[in-house]
Amino acid sequence: MPATDQSPITKSYQPITWNFKLLANDMLGGFGGMGEGMSVQIAPDGRRIIWLAHESAPKNFTAVDVSDPRKPKVVCQTDLPHANMRSNSLETCGNMMAVAYQTSKKDLQPAGFELFDISKPENPKSISFFDCSGPHSRGVHQLWFCDGEYVHCASGSRDFVPTSPGDDQFYRCVDVRNPSKPVEVGRWWMPGTRQGDNVRPPTRHPIDKGFRAHNTNVYPQRPDRCYLAYIDGGMFVLDISDKANPKKVSQWTNSPPYTGFMHTIVPLFDRGLMLVTDESTENNAKDWPKLIWVLDARDETNLVSIATCPLPDHTIYAQAGRFGAHNIHENVPLPTAWQSDQIVLGTFFNGGLRAYDISNPYQPKEVGIFQPPAPPGAPTGTIQMNDVFVDERAVVYAVDRHIGGLYTLEMDF
């Protein structure tokens, strides 16, 4: 059994590994601060390339050849135009990639998303840029691009004036079937978050992170639905059968009494379940608890929480950095992504990477842990595991938020 009560703060501690085997760690040329965009491409020459978004400037994205996951090799690393922006999110579909650009302040450029031809991974070429800048916009924080036709994104806009500055991003659907000329076809925002709405603005949370869109997941099993996380607004199921006029089907929130920042929704269609994560955004567990929730989603108009994935006592993780849920493997509907409705893999910052068996959805059980030691030079003195992706070979990829780069692993469960 794993030693889950061992403090991850002590810099000399040994890695905690249970049912994971580390294959390799690549610090990505000293630029190992990674965001939450990970996508695997099979290049035209047969190489397996994982594309990674960076947490912050100066780097934009990095491509790594992981054909042999024991010997990852950086093949491309690009720079951002300036330091006041980030490319936190990306997705690939075939030989095309969409990259989100968010600025640190409003009314800066470039802010939006860019499409790239990645048929030659060493030399990605820009196809087009979709501008989302404006006096009240920071651009695009997250995007979803899996069908080669539409980019679904959490974005600001020049013509959207939020009722509160933190409510500046909402759901937008952009048609990219002609990739050289992306065109917005629809949008939706939480009522009350835009000036001019005939609904009162939402009540702010004590830790106010904004009522704005985060993940915008759309799956081929239900192409008429968007599973939209809305940070302090909880989550929404949207009917997007008419993309020009998205409509709310249902909403679920746990905050209050919890502390907001709903991040990711992953429906498990065959089981009538839904996974929901809340992101830890405060150091020293000030926003605890941040959990992976399991919902009964058999009736999409009446979502019911039935369990959470277990975590150890948070006090032993509260000395430095973040601790709590963030990203989970999202069953991205691409041939290069592993699919499972029985196992959940999630990142928990200084809690590392953890895996859960949800075959009994009322009693999720922890079945794997990977907590590496703090990377050299880690500003918090801890690992801050940020994102996870699993390819169809069941190779696991995890990244550190600050400096640790890419970890490749095998899982044994």
PDB file of N, CA and C in Angstrom, residues 36 141-142 154 205 207 209-216 227-237 250-256 258-266 274-281 287 289-295 303 305 325-327:
ATOM      1  N   GLU A  36      -2.165  23.091 -19.247  1.00  0.00           N
ATOM      2  CA  GLU A  36      -3.141  22.003 -19.242  1.00  0.00           C
ATOM      3  C   GLU A  36      -3.609  21.681 -20.653  1.00  0.00           C
ATOM      4  N   HIS A 141      -8.897  31.033 -22.690  1.00  0.00           N
ATOM      5  CA  HIS A 141      -8.209  30.277 -21.642  1.00  0.00           C
ATOM      6  C   HIS A 141      -8.120  28.793 -21.989  1.00  0.00           C
ATOM      7  N   GLN A 142      -9.206  28.234 -22.515  1.00  0.00           N
ATOM      8  CA  GLN A 142      -9.259  26.796 -22.808  1.00  0.00           C
ATOM      9  C   GLN A 142      -9.989  26.591 -24.123  1.00  0.00           C
ATOM     10  N   ALA A 154     -13.463  28.701 -24.094  1.00  0.00           N
ATOM     11  CA  ALA A 154     -13.770  29.651 -23.029  1.00  0.00           C
ATOM     12  C   ALA A 154     -13.037  30.931 -23.372  1.00  0.00           C
ATOM     13  N   HIS A 205     -18.429  34.661  -4.389  1.00  0.00           N
ATOM     14  CA  HIS A 205     -17.935  33.750  -3.366  1.00  0.00           C
ATOM     15  C   HIS A 205     -16.887  34.457  -2.502  1.00  0.00           C
ATOM     16  N   ILE A 207     -13.913  33.453  -1.747  1.00  0.00           N
ATOM     17  CA  ILE A 207     -12.723  33.423  -2.594  1.00  0.00           C
ATOM     18  C   ILE A 207     -13.241  33.597  -4.022  1.00  0.00           C
ATOM     19  N   LYS A 209     -13.233  33.865  -7.728  1.00  0.00           N
ATOM     20  CA  LYS A 209     -12.428  33.532  -8.900  1.00  0.00           C
ATOM     21  C   LYS A 209     -13.150  33.816 -10.211  1.00  0.00           C
ATOM     22  N   GLY A 210     -14.361  34.325 -10.114  1.00  0.00           N
ATOM     23  CA  GLY A 210     -15.081  34.693 -11.318  1.00  0.00           C
ATOM     24  C   GLY A 210     -16.131  33.685 -11.730  1.00  0.00           C
ATOM     25  N   PHE A 211     -17.205  34.194 -12.300  1.00  0.00           N
ATOM     26  CA  PHE A 211     -18.246  33.368 -12.899  1.00  0.00           C
ATOM     27  C   PHE A 211     -17.984  33.387 -14.396  1.00  0.00           C
ATOM     28  N   ARG A 212     -17.151  32.450 -14.831  1.00  0.00           N
ATOM     29  CA  ARG A 212     -16.748  32.436 -16.240  1.00  0.00           C
ATOM     30  C   ARG A 212     -16.480  30.997 -16.674  1.00  0.00           C
ATOM     31  N   ALA A 213     -16.450  30.810 -17.982  1.00  0.00           N
ATOM     32  CA  ALA A 213     -16.298  29.467 -18.540  1.00  0.00           C
ATOM     33  C   ALA A 213     -14.883  28.955 -18.340  1.00  0.00           C
ATOM     34  N   HIS A 214     -14.792  27.634 -18.161  1.00  0.00           N
ATOM     35  CA  HIS A 214     -13.490  26.960 -18.195  1.00  0.00           C
ATOM     36  C   HIS A 214     -13.551  25.864 -19.251  1.00  0.00           C
ATOM     37  N   ASN A 215     -13.698  24.605 -18.887  1.00  0.00           N
ATOM     38  CA  ASN A 215     -13.696  23.555 -19.909  1.00  0.00           C
ATOM     39  C   ASN A 215     -15.005  23.522 -20.681  1.00  0.00           C
ATOM     40  N   THR A 216     -14.890  23.182 -21.981  1.00  0.00           N
ATOM     41  CA  THR A 216     -16.011  23.246 -22.923  1.00  0.00           C
ATOM     42  C   THR A 216     -16.094  21.933 -23.710  1.00  0.00           C
ATOM     43  N   TYR A 227     -20.541  20.097 -22.295  1.00  0.00           N
ATOM     44  CA  TYR A 227     -20.403  19.929 -20.848  1.00  0.00           C
ATOM     45  C   TYR A 227     -19.462  21.034 -20.368  1.00  0.00           C
ATOM     46  N   LEU A 228     -20.069  22.074 -19.822  1.00  0.00           N
ATOM     47  CA  LEU A 228     -19.423  23.360 -19.605  1.00  0.00           C
ATOM     48  C   LEU A 228     -19.166  23.609 -18.126  1.00  0.00           C
ATOM     49  N   ALA A 229     -17.890  23.677 -17.747  1.00  0.00           N
ATOM     50  CA  ALA A 229     -17.524  24.093 -16.396  1.00  0.00           C
ATOM     51  C   ALA A 229     -17.486  25.608 -16.352  1.00  0.00           C
ATOM     52  N   TYR A 230     -17.990  26.200 -15.263  1.00  0.00           N
ATOM     53  CA  TYR A 230     -18.142  27.645 -15.205  1.00  0.00           C
ATOM     54  C   TYR A 230     -17.541  28.240 -13.930  1.00  0.00           C
ATOM     55  N   ILE A 231     -16.450  27.648 -13.466  1.00  0.00           N
ATOM     56  CA  ILE A 231     -15.674  28.122 -12.322  1.00  0.00           C
ATOM     57  C   ILE A 231     -16.606  28.368 -11.132  1.00  0.00           C
ATOM     58  N   ASP A 232     -16.807  29.601 -10.681  1.00  0.00           N
ATOM     59  CA  ASP A 232     -17.627  29.824  -9.486  1.00  0.00           C
ATOM     60  C   ASP A 232     -19.113  29.638  -9.751  1.00  0.00           C
ATOM     61  N   GLY A 233     -19.498  29.456 -11.003  1.00  0.00           N
ATOM     62  CA  GLY A 233     -20.906  29.229 -11.351  1.00  0.00           C
ATOM     63  C   GLY A 233     -21.302  27.770 -11.397  1.00  0.00           C
ATOM     64  N   GLY A 234     -20.389  26.865 -11.031  1.00  0.00           N
ATOM     65  CA  GLY A 234     -20.704  25.440 -11.122  1.00  0.00           C
ATOM     66  C   GLY A 234     -20.526  24.926 -12.531  1.00  0.00           C
ATOM     67  N   MET A 235     -21.396  24.017 -12.952  1.00  0.00           N
ATOM     68  CA  MET A 235     -21.308  23.469 -14.306  1.00  0.00           C
ATOM     69  C   MET A 235     -22.683  23.461 -14.943  1.00  0.00           C
ATOM     70  N   PHE A 236     -22.638  23.432 -16.300  1.00  0.00           N
ATOM     71  CA  PHE A 236     -23.867  23.435 -17.078  1.00  0.00           C
ATOM     72  C   PHE A 236     -23.811  22.345 -18.139  1.00  0.00           C
ATOM     73  N   VAL A 237     -24.948  21.753 -18.413  1.00  0.00           N
ATOM     74  CA  VAL A 237     -25.146  20.963 -19.618  1.00  0.00           C
ATOM     75  C   VAL A 237     -25.883  21.857 -20.600  1.00  0.00           C
ATOM     76  N   SER A 250     -29.337  21.939 -17.885  1.00  0.00           N
ATOM     77  CA  SER A 250     -29.305  21.800 -16.434  1.00  0.00           C
ATOM     78  C   SER A 250     -28.055  22.458 -15.889  1.00  0.00           C
ATOM     79  N   GLN A 251     -28.044  22.641 -14.568  1.00  0.00           N
ATOM     80  CA  GLN A 251     -26.906  23.200 -13.854  1.00  0.00           C
ATOM     81  C   GLN A 251     -26.703  22.401 -12.581  1.00  0.00           C
ATOM     82  N   TRP A 252     -25.436  22.253 -12.185  1.00  0.00           N
ATOM     83  CA  TRP A 252     -25.119  21.653 -10.884  1.00  0.00           C
ATOM     84  C   TRP A 252     -23.970  22.418 -10.261  1.00  0.00           C
ATOM     85  N   THR A 253     -24.082  22.686  -8.975  1.00  0.00           N
ATOM     86  CA  THR A 253     -22.997  23.344  -8.269  1.00  0.00           C
ATOM     87  C   THR A 253     -22.888  22.783  -6.861  1.00  0.00           C
ATOM     88  N   ASN A 254     -21.696  22.901  -6.294  1.00  0.00           N
ATOM     89  CA  ASN A 254     -21.480  22.509  -4.905  1.00  0.00           C
ATOM     90  C   ASN A 254     -21.093  23.712  -4.050  1.00  0.00           C
ATOM     91  N   SER A 255     -21.108  24.902  -4.661  1.00  0.00           N
ATOM     92  CA  SER A 255     -20.585  26.086  -3.976  1.00  0.00           C
ATOM     93  C   SER A 255     -21.592  27.227  -4.011  1.00  0.00           C
ATOM     94  N   PRO A 256     -21.899  27.841  -2.845  1.00  0.00           N
ATOM     95  CA  PRO A 256     -21.514  27.363  -1.523  1.00  0.00           C
ATOM     96  C   PRO A 256     -22.242  26.059  -1.167  1.00  0.00           C
ATOM     97  N   TYR A 258     -19.001  24.869  -0.707  1.00  0.00           N
ATOM     98  CA  TYR A 258     -17.609  24.699  -1.128  1.00  0.00           C
ATOM     99  C   TYR A 258     -17.107  26.006  -1.737  1.00  0.00           C
ATOM    100  N   THR A 259     -15.879  25.994  -2.252  1.00  0.00           N
ATOM    101  CA  THR A 259     -15.213  27.259  -2.567  1.00  0.00           C
ATOM    102  C   THR A 259     -15.035  27.498  -4.062  1.00  0.00           C
ATOM    103  N   GLY A 260     -15.904  26.914  -4.874  1.00  0.00           N
ATOM    104  CA  GLY A 260     -15.945  27.269  -6.277  1.00  0.00           C
ATOM    105  C   GLY A 260     -14.822  26.691  -7.117  1.00  0.00           C
ATOM    106  N   PHE A 261     -14.625  27.316  -8.277  1.00  0.00           N
ATOM    107  CA  PHE A 261     -13.663  26.955  -9.318  1.00  0.00           C
ATOM    108  C   PHE A 261     -13.889  25.548  -9.881  1.00  0.00           C
ATOM    109  N   MET A 262     -15.095  25.344 -10.411  1.00  0.00           N
ATOM    110  CA  MET A 262     -15.390  24.090 -11.113  1.00  0.00           C
ATOM    111  C   MET A 262     -14.653  24.101 -12.443  1.00  0.00           C
ATOM    112  N   HIS A 263     -13.950  23.009 -12.742  1.00  0.00           N
ATOM    113  CA  HIS A 263     -12.920  23.020 -13.778  1.00  0.00           C
ATOM    114  C   HIS A 263     -13.228  22.127 -14.971  1.00  0.00           C
ATOM    115  N   THR A 264     -13.539  20.867 -14.737  1.00  0.00           N
ATOM    116  CA  THR A 264     -13.650  19.874 -15.816  1.00  0.00           C
ATOM    117  C   THR A 264     -14.859  18.989 -15.590  1.00  0.00           C
ATOM    118  N   ILE A 265     -15.571  18.680 -16.676  1.00  0.00           N
ATOM    119  CA  ILE A 265     -16.688  17.730 -16.634  1.00  0.00           C
ATOM    120  C   ILE A 265     -16.437  16.655 -17.677  1.00  0.00           C
ATOM    121  N   VAL A 266     -16.471  15.397 -17.250  1.00  0.00           N
ATOM    122  CA  VAL A 266     -16.298  14.269 -18.158  1.00  0.00           C
ATOM    123  C   VAL A 266     -17.497  13.333 -18.005  1.00  0.00           C
ATOM    124  N   MET A 274     -21.123  11.078 -14.358  1.00  0.00           N
ATOM    125  CA  MET A 274     -20.389  12.261 -14.754  1.00  0.00           C
ATOM    126  C   MET A 274     -19.307  12.524 -13.707  1.00  0.00           C
ATOM    127  N   LEU A 275     -18.104  12.861 -14.187  1.00  0.00           N
ATOM    128  CA  LEU A 275     -17.012  13.246 -13.305  1.00  0.00           C
ATOM    129  C   LEU A 275     -16.858  14.750 -13.361  1.00  0.00           C
ATOM    130  N   VAL A 276     -16.672  15.368 -12.207  1.00  0.00           N
ATOM    131  CA  VAL A 276     -16.539  16.819 -12.113  1.00  0.00           C
ATOM    132  C   VAL A 276     -15.372  17.137 -11.183  1.00  0.00           C
ATOM    133  N   THR A 277     -14.489  18.044 -11.606  1.00  0.00           N
ATOM    134  CA  THR A 277     -13.387  18.446 -10.738  1.00  0.00           C
ATOM    135  C   THR A 277     -13.503  19.921 -10.371  1.00  0.00           C
ATOM    136  N   ASP A 278     -13.036  20.226  -9.159  1.00  0.00           N
ATOM    137  CA  ASP A 278     -12.830  21.595  -8.709  1.00  0.00           C
ATOM    138  C   ASP A 278     -11.334  21.823  -8.612  1.00  0.00           C
ATOM    139  N   GLU A 279     -10.832  22.937  -9.149  1.00  0.00           N
ATOM    140  CA  GLU A 279      -9.395  23.183  -9.114  1.00  0.00           C
ATOM    141  C   GLU A 279      -8.969  23.867  -7.822  1.00  0.00           C
ATOM    142  N   SER A 280      -7.884  23.363  -7.233  1.00  0.00           N
ATOM    143  CA  SER A 280      -7.223  24.064  -6.148  1.00  0.00           C
ATOM    144  C   SER A 280      -6.434  25.228  -6.743  1.00  0.00           C
ATOM    145  N   THR A 281      -6.724  26.441  -6.292  1.00  0.00           N
ATOM    146  CA  THR A 281      -6.053  27.623  -6.826  1.00  0.00           C
ATOM    147  C   THR A 281      -5.301  28.410  -5.755  1.00  0.00           C
ATOM    148  N   ASP A 287      -8.084  26.804   0.127  1.00  0.00           N
ATOM    149  CA  ASP A 287      -9.404  26.613  -0.478  1.00  0.00           C
ATOM    150  C   ASP A 287      -9.878  25.162  -0.356  1.00  0.00           C
ATOM    151  N   PRO A 289     -11.910  21.897   0.697  1.00  0.00           N
ATOM    152  CA  PRO A 289     -11.478  20.769  -0.130  1.00  0.00           C
ATOM    153  C   PRO A 289     -11.663  21.026  -1.622  1.00  0.00           C
ATOM    154  N   LYS A 290     -10.767  20.439  -2.411  1.00  0.00           N
ATOM    155  CA  LYS A 290     -10.861  20.444  -3.859  1.00  0.00           C
ATOM    156  C   LYS A 290     -10.808  18.992  -4.314  1.00  0.00           C
ATOM    157  N   LEU A 291     -11.887  18.514  -4.900  1.00  0.00           N
ATOM    158  CA  LEU A 291     -12.125  17.085  -5.057  1.00  0.00           C
ATOM    159  C   LEU A 291     -12.542  16.729  -6.478  1.00  0.00           C
ATOM    160  N   ILE A 292     -12.502  15.429  -6.776  1.00  0.00           N
ATOM    161  CA  ILE A 292     -13.166  14.858  -7.951  1.00  0.00           C
ATOM    162  C   ILE A 292     -14.503  14.309  -7.471  1.00  0.00           C
ATOM    163  N   TRP A 293     -15.572  14.797  -8.067  1.00  0.00           N
ATOM    164  CA  TRP A 293     -16.931  14.400  -7.703  1.00  0.00           C
ATOM    165  C   TRP A 293     -17.465  13.405  -8.728  1.00  0.00           C
ATOM    166  N   VAL A 294     -18.273  12.455  -8.247  1.00  0.00           N
ATOM    167  CA  VAL A 294     -18.984  11.521  -9.114  1.00  0.00           C
ATOM    168  C   VAL A 294     -20.472  11.862  -9.028  1.00  0.00           C
ATOM    169  N   LEU A 295     -21.072  12.122 -10.188  1.00  0.00           N
ATOM    170  CA  LEU A 295     -22.494  12.453 -10.240  1.00  0.00           C
ATOM    171  C   LEU A 295     -23.270  11.342 -10.934  1.00  0.00           C
ATOM    172  N   LEU A 303     -29.009  16.267 -11.922  1.00  0.00           N
ATOM    173  CA  LEU A 303     -27.716  15.674 -11.585  1.00  0.00           C
ATOM    174  C   LEU A 303     -27.587  15.568 -10.070  1.00  0.00           C
ATOM    175  N   SER A 305     -25.019  14.300  -6.829  1.00  0.00           N
ATOM    176  CA  SER A 305     -23.716  13.863  -6.335  1.00  0.00           C
ATOM    177  C   SER A 305     -23.866  12.583  -5.530  1.00  0.00           C
ATOM    178  N   ALA A 325      -7.580  18.822  -6.218  1.00  0.00           N
ATOM    179  CA  ALA A 325      -7.850  18.372  -7.584  1.00  0.00           C
ATOM    180  C   ALA A 325      -7.535  19.457  -8.605  1.00  0.00           C
ATOM    181  N   HIS A 326      -7.269  19.017  -9.820  1.00  0.00           N
ATOM    182  CA  HIS A 326      -7.139  19.925 -10.957  1.00  0.00           C
ATOM    183  C   HIS A 326      -7.685  19.225 -12.187  1.00  0.00           C
ATOM    184  N   ASN A 327      -6.816  18.632 -12.986  1.00  0.00           N
ATOM    185  CA  ASN A 327      -7.233  17.995 -14.232  1.00  0.00           C
ATOM    186  C   ASN A 327      -7.395  16.491 -14.071  1.00  0.00           C
TER     187      ASN A 327
END
